[in-house]
XYZ file of C-alpha atoms in Angstrom:
385
model
C -42.563 -70.118 -52.476
C -40.973 -70.198 -56.156
C -39.414 -73.572 -55.035
C -43.350 -74.984 -54.089
C -44.732 -76.627 -57.766
C -48.018 -75.474 -58.091
C -50.536 -78.151 -57.737
C -47.979 -78.783 -53.914
C -49.086 -75.377 -53.360
C -52.461 -76.012 -53.400
C -52.416 -79.144 -51.513
C -50.636 -77.350 -48.853
C -52.966 -74.831 -48.862
C -55.755 -76.707 -48.789
C -54.277 -78.804 -45.402
C -56.557 -78.117 -42.056
C -59.406 -76.209 -44.658
C -62.921 -77.018 -44.125
C -66.327 -75.973 -45.770
C -67.999 -72.712 -44.833
C -71.088 -72.059 -46.107
C -70.191 -68.106 -46.599
C -67.742 -69.203 -48.351
C -68.106 -68.704 -52.390
C -65.648 -71.109 -52.966
C -65.104 -75.748 -52.447
C -63.271 -76.923 -50.703
C -62.256 -80.215 -51.563
C -62.225 -82.441 -48.844
C -58.425 -83.530 -47.215
C -56.359 -85.821 -48.885
C -55.785 -89.394 -47.375
C -52.851 -89.719 -45.248
C -50.086 -90.921 -46.063
C -48.421 -94.143 -45.495
C -46.414 -93.564 -42.274
C -42.627 -93.434 -42.511
C -40.284 -96.836 -41.723
C -39.426 -96.800 -38.701
C -36.008 -95.210 -38.209
C -33.723 -98.980 -37.349
C -32.729 -99.705 -33.586
C -29.683 -101.640 -34.709
C -25.767 -100.322 -33.687
C -23.001 -100.752 -35.336
C -19.948 -103.680 -33.569
C -16.495 -102.919 -33.781
C -14.484 -105.858 -34.637
C -13.534 -106.431 -30.823
C -16.883 -106.841 -29.430
C -18.002 -109.678 -32.231
C -14.236 -111.551 -32.247
C -14.380 -111.592 -28.020
C -18.338 -113.450 -28.434
C -17.863 -115.391 -30.588
C -14.592 -116.664 -28.401
C -12.333 -115.536 -31.877
C -15.009 -117.323 -34.452
C -14.073 -120.670 -33.329
C -15.193 -123.316 -35.421
C -16.613 -124.750 -32.103
C -19.817 -121.934 -32.320
C -20.712 -122.680 -36.036
C -24.548 -123.581 -35.812
C -24.942 -122.489 -39.861
C -23.408 -122.702 -43.293
C -24.544 -121.454 -47.045
C -23.408 -119.765 -49.716
C -23.322 -116.182 -47.804
C -20.843 -118.150 -45.331
C -21.166 -119.088 -42.084
C -23.709 -118.214 -38.650
C -22.103 -117.857 -35.188
C -23.127 -118.128 -31.258
C -21.958 -115.403 -29.209
C -22.381 -113.923 -25.931
C -22.203 -110.117 -25.512
C -21.130 -108.571 -23.220
C -24.056 -107.545 -21.441
C -24.759 -111.569 -21.280
C -27.238 -111.105 -24.150
C -26.675 -114.235 -27.157
C -26.409 -113.513 -30.454
C -26.520 -115.074 -33.529
C -22.835 -113.496 -36.091
C -23.914 -114.130 -39.828
C -20.397 -113.246 -41.464
C -19.588 -112.876 -45.130
C -17.310 -115.378 -46.391
C -14.328 -114.002 -47.164
C -14.309 -113.819 -51.069
C -12.055 -110.721 -53.252
C -13.740 -108.632 -55.357
C -17.239 -110.575 -54.752
C -19.798 -107.806 -55.531
C -22.838 -110.560 -55.507
C -22.008 -112.157 -51.959
C -21.123 -107.780 -50.308
C -25.021 -106.593 -52.287
C -26.733 -109.017 -50.726
C -25.021 -107.888 -47.298
C -26.293 -104.999 -47.569
C -29.752 -105.971 -48.620
C -30.153 -108.419 -45.854
C -29.232 -104.832 -43.257
C -31.642 -102.300 -45.071
C -34.612 -104.701 -45.182
C -34.271 -106.428 -42.088
C -32.921 -103.294 -39.759
C -35.742 -101.617 -40.664
C -38.554 -104.102 -39.722
C -40.595 -104.642 -36.132
C -42.133 -107.962 -36.077
C -42.204 -111.267 -33.402
C -42.129 -113.100 -36.681
C -39.025 -111.508 -38.251
C -36.315 -112.085 -37.471
C -34.559 -108.732 -35.158
C -31.572 -107.488 -35.970
C -29.306 -105.846 -33.164
C -26.335 -104.842 -35.540
C -23.524 -104.944 -37.727
C -19.843 -104.666 -38.290
C -18.080 -103.809 -41.316
C -14.892 -103.898 -39.623
C -12.166 -107.091 -41.004
C -15.347 -108.501 -43.146
C -19.282 -107.775 -43.475
C -20.778 -109.589 -40.144
C -24.888 -109.193 -39.382
C -24.927 -109.758 -35.585
C -28.965 -111.094 -34.301
C -30.454 -111.941 -31.730
C -30.013 -115.957 -31.271
C -32.474 -118.453 -32.034
C -32.262 -121.248 -29.482
C -34.031 -123.802 -31.254
C -32.661 -123.579 -35.154
C -34.489 -124.085 -37.435
C -37.126 -125.836 -38.615
C -36.250 -127.612 -41.275
C -33.066 -128.646 -37.939
C -35.805 -129.387 -36.122
C -37.837 -131.068 -38.961
C -35.485 -133.297 -40.816
C -32.701 -133.437 -37.678
C -32.595 -137.551 -36.139
C -30.579 -136.982 -33.216
C -33.766 -134.099 -32.416
C -37.338 -134.694 -30.624
C -40.236 -135.132 -33.774
C -42.255 -131.991 -33.365
C -45.374 -132.467 -32.310
C -48.336 -131.413 -34.297
C -49.539 -128.117 -32.170
C -45.784 -127.165 -32.888
C -45.763 -127.355 -36.134
C -49.595 -125.690 -36.629
C -48.008 -122.755 -34.525
C -45.321 -122.215 -36.518
C -47.238 -121.909 -40.309
C -49.704 -119.803 -38.159
C -46.256 -117.080 -36.804
C -45.539 -118.020 -39.883
C -48.050 -116.767 -42.464
C -48.619 -113.821 -39.631
C -45.447 -112.764 -40.274
C -45.285 -112.462 -43.960
C -47.963 -110.466 -44.120
C -46.909 -108.157 -42.431
C -43.763 -108.021 -44.560
C -45.983 -107.757 -47.930
C -49.057 -105.569 -46.113
C -47.668 -103.686 -42.254
C -44.801 -102.721 -42.984
C -44.395 -99.085 -44.873
C -42.502 -100.669 -48.058
C -43.890 -103.926 -49.283
C -41.082 -106.713 -49.093
C -41.094 -109.379 -51.283
C -38.616 -112.090 -49.100
C -37.943 -114.603 -52.206
C -37.286 -117.298 -49.824
C -39.318 -118.863 -48.252
C -37.944 -121.932 -46.524
C -37.531 -124.532 -43.298
C -34.095 -123.414 -42.850
C -34.489 -119.329 -42.913
C -37.151 -119.694 -40.419
C -35.701 -119.703 -36.757
C -37.643 -121.063 -33.713
C -37.020 -118.897 -30.074
C -37.653 -121.239 -27.166
C -41.344 -121.626 -27.656
C -41.235 -123.068 -30.698
C -42.268 -119.090 -32.038
C -41.035 -118.374 -35.926
C -39.439 -115.800 -37.027
C -39.084 -115.453 -41.114
C -35.131 -114.980 -41.864
C -31.793 -114.400 -44.358
C -32.985 -111.584 -46.356
C -30.353 -111.220 -48.894
C -32.627 -112.403 -51.695
C -35.122 -109.586 -50.533
C -36.627 -107.011 -52.435
C -38.859 -104.160 -52.077
C -41.344 -103.110 -54.003
C -43.258 -100.370 -55.136
C -46.529 -99.699 -54.051
C -47.828 -98.798 -57.935
C -45.807 -101.829 -59.234
C -47.558 -104.934 -59.797
C -45.049 -107.087 -59.935
C -41.587 -107.127 -60.269
C -39.375 -108.621 -63.091
C -35.542 -110.155 -62.031
C -33.094 -111.423 -63.892
C -30.440 -114.234 -62.757
C -33.729 -116.090 -60.647
C -32.177 -117.193 -57.558
C -33.891 -119.709 -54.774
C -34.081 -122.732 -53.801
C -35.346 -125.467 -55.571
C -38.330 -127.176 -55.239
C -40.110 -123.444 -53.633
C -39.887 -121.666 -56.519
C -43.177 -119.685 -58.672
C -43.242 -120.790 -61.945
C -44.059 -117.097 -63.024
C -41.051 -116.895 -61.000
C -38.963 -120.004 -62.397
C -39.799 -118.776 -66.056
C -40.062 -114.773 -66.464
C -38.190 -114.018 -63.199
C -41.840 -112.677 -62.075
C -41.652 -111.548 -58.837
C -44.631 -110.610 -56.118
C -46.556 -111.465 -52.942
C -47.521 -114.437 -55.137
C -44.172 -115.918 -55.618
C -44.017 -116.058 -51.608
C -46.713 -116.993 -51.125
C -45.948 -120.428 -53.492
C -42.601 -121.069 -51.077
C -44.935 -120.644 -48.050
C -47.217 -123.618 -50.102
C -44.177 -126.282 -49.643
C -43.560 -125.138 -46.115
C -46.174 -125.741 -44.939
C -46.473 -129.436 -46.924
C -42.940 -129.850 -45.222
C -44.402 -129.125 -41.826
C -47.621 -131.778 -42.568
C -45.256 -134.808 -43.914
C -41.898 -133.967 -42.355
C -40.365 -134.442 -45.692
C -37.633 -131.898 -47.928
C -38.876 -130.161 -50.549
C -36.776 -132.314 -52.233
C -35.647 -136.112 -51.031
C -32.725 -138.530 -51.970
C -34.607 -139.877 -55.210
C -35.058 -135.883 -56.928
C -38.727 -136.207 -56.483
C -40.279 -132.533 -55.573
C -42.269 -132.867 -52.391
C -45.089 -130.854 -54.108
C -44.593 -133.985 -56.853
C -45.032 -136.025 -53.777
C -48.256 -134.609 -52.972
C -50.035 -133.882 -55.785
C -52.865 -137.131 -55.229
C -52.911 -136.790 -51.795
C -53.644 -132.985 -52.063
C -56.331 -133.684 -55.012
C -57.754 -136.910 -53.545
C -57.530 -135.045 -49.562
C -55.547 -138.257 -47.778
C -54.832 -136.689 -44.872
C -53.452 -139.655 -44.112
C -51.413 -140.396 -46.496
C -50.271 -136.529 -46.374
C -49.511 -136.140 -42.594
C -45.269 -136.795 -41.257
C -46.097 -140.698 -40.257
C -43.458 -139.554 -36.637
C -46.781 -138.358 -35.359
C -48.953 -141.436 -35.115
C -52.490 -141.646 -35.715
C -53.596 -140.222 -32.670
C -51.109 -137.298 -32.437
C -52.287 -134.114 -34.710
C -55.810 -132.797 -35.283
C -57.979 -133.593 -38.206
C -59.829 -130.092 -38.805
C -56.271 -128.393 -38.514
C -54.885 -131.196 -40.867
C -56.983 -130.602 -43.567
C -57.118 -126.785 -42.855
C -53.653 -126.846 -43.825
C -53.655 -129.486 -46.486
C -56.267 -126.710 -47.735
C -54.646 -124.049 -47.223
C -51.101 -125.409 -49.147
C -53.488 -126.725 -52.006
C -54.714 -122.714 -52.691
C -50.794 -121.449 -52.276
C -49.388 -124.408 -54.446
C -51.218 -123.152 -57.270
C -49.575 -122.658 -60.355
C -51.746 -119.147 -61.653
C -50.231 -116.825 -59.016
C -53.771 -114.335 -59.967
C -55.534 -117.660 -57.806
C -53.433 -117.783 -55.084
C -54.532 -116.121 -51.785
C -52.677 -113.316 -50.855
C -51.136 -114.062 -46.840
C -54.062 -111.791 -45.680
C -56.149 -115.051 -46.921
C -54.273 -117.128 -45.527
C -54.244 -115.912 -42.292
C -57.943 -115.517 -42.555
C -58.143 -119.266 -44.323
C -56.467 -120.624 -40.278
C -57.929 -118.996 -38.508
C -61.187 -118.301 -39.049
C -64.121 -120.328 -37.851
C -65.650 -121.581 -41.874
C -64.016 -121.616 -44.691
C -66.396 -121.437 -48.225
C -64.025 -123.537 -50.410
C -66.952 -122.659 -53.346
C -65.095 -119.164 -52.763
C -61.963 -120.912 -54.023
C -63.148 -122.666 -56.367
C -61.497 -123.027 -59.730
C -62.634 -122.274 -63.456
C -62.780 -126.276 -65.290
C -60.671 -124.858 -67.772
C -57.813 -124.212 -65.515
C -58.060 -126.848 -62.206
C -55.708 -129.482 -64.629
C -52.849 -127.447 -64.474
C -53.582 -126.885 -59.948
C -50.434 -128.653 -58.463
C -47.915 -127.077 -61.035
C -44.702 -128.607 -60.773
C -41.080 -128.371 -60.835
C -40.919 -132.903 -61.973
C -42.486 -130.968 -65.551
C -39.321 -127.805 -66.571
C -38.400 -130.208 -69.088
C -42.154 -129.751 -70.675
C -41.853 -125.425 -70.600
C -40.600 -125.534 -74.594
C -42.795 -128.173 -75.384
C -46.362 -125.639 -73.862
C -47.231 -129.588 -72.452
C -49.772 -129.510 -69.911
C -49.348 -133.165 -68.786
C -49.616 -134.257 -65.145
C -46.192 -136.164 -64.369
C -46.298 -135.948 -60.189
C -45.796 -139.984 -60.440
C -42.344 -139.315 -62.609
C -39.199 -140.435 -59.899
C -37.023 -139.680 -62.438
C -33.647 -137.166 -61.944
C -34.652 -133.699 -62.389
C -34.018 -131.765 -65.076
C -30.700 -129.320 -64.522
C -30.612 -125.504 -65.230
C -27.638 -124.136 -67.128
C -26.073 -121.649 -64.622
C -26.531 -118.648 -66.832
C -29.894 -118.966 -67.115
C -30.554 -118.676 -63.074
C -28.051 -119.188 -59.037
C -30.402 -121.437 -57.105
C -28.877 -123.507 -54.115
C -29.966 -126.879 -52.479
C -32.370 -126.822 -50.102
C -30.363 -126.433 -47.183
């Protein structure tokens, strides 16, 4: 027993003991149980022949998505199961992409939640491949912005908002480890046949130890228009990083506009005046029509979006609080009232990037000039899909 530290030995011997009036010694109460260990991954390794056959030899007609990482193919396994095969782009000695691949495998391979994409397995023969359940309806982005698809109904959008919030809450609080996604956006939220959302693409995700308040990361990565200010300026990452991006995602669901449109004006900058004045009709997607949405739900989503998109991370709600706001019968706006001295900073936006060095707090939400360039040496940001 000499290999046990004295403190560990004392804790070990104290387990199960109960106080007794005849006992001369005082026994401390049992320590709280440790958090549940991460579940064992349920995925398996596929052979190259299996994924090659499923995707018809990675035929171009089977491509359902593209990105900086590579391509996603739809396919059918031998047992008839529909899958999506994510193939890493062939690039010699690309350690960054391999790291993202391993990060996604190590993260999504352990999580289990209805609103988080389910990993079936991987293949490391002739390249790197991830195999997922196929999401029948594609991404939220495709459903919102593809003119060939039917307009998403308000009921579908509201369900996507609540389901995505549940998935994020699970990643932040419901799993054995804290998972920060770092790239919450419409193209990374997939929809099944019933329009139930599933959070996908964990290539940028990070574990956050329970004893850490935040994590400092360099270089900065993510999607322009969705990055929280403390992350963009200082590389600080915690749960509130995802909360900010979720706020932008809510605005996209409400308005049907992309995070950055053709005029280079960010969605948050465009939405600022409507959120400040509470003008719901100006913010909602005109394709829904005047009677195509629930006014109460709309105002609730607007209120939650305004809280999530606050510039100060400390004043944003947690995802647990977001769910309460979305699902509770009543909302106490007084609880979320900010001090007057910080109210003007409540709707920080990327149009203010040029003011960082000058520490200028002037509101520029009417400025429709080109977005400032970002040095590639400072960060790596991919355009919104």
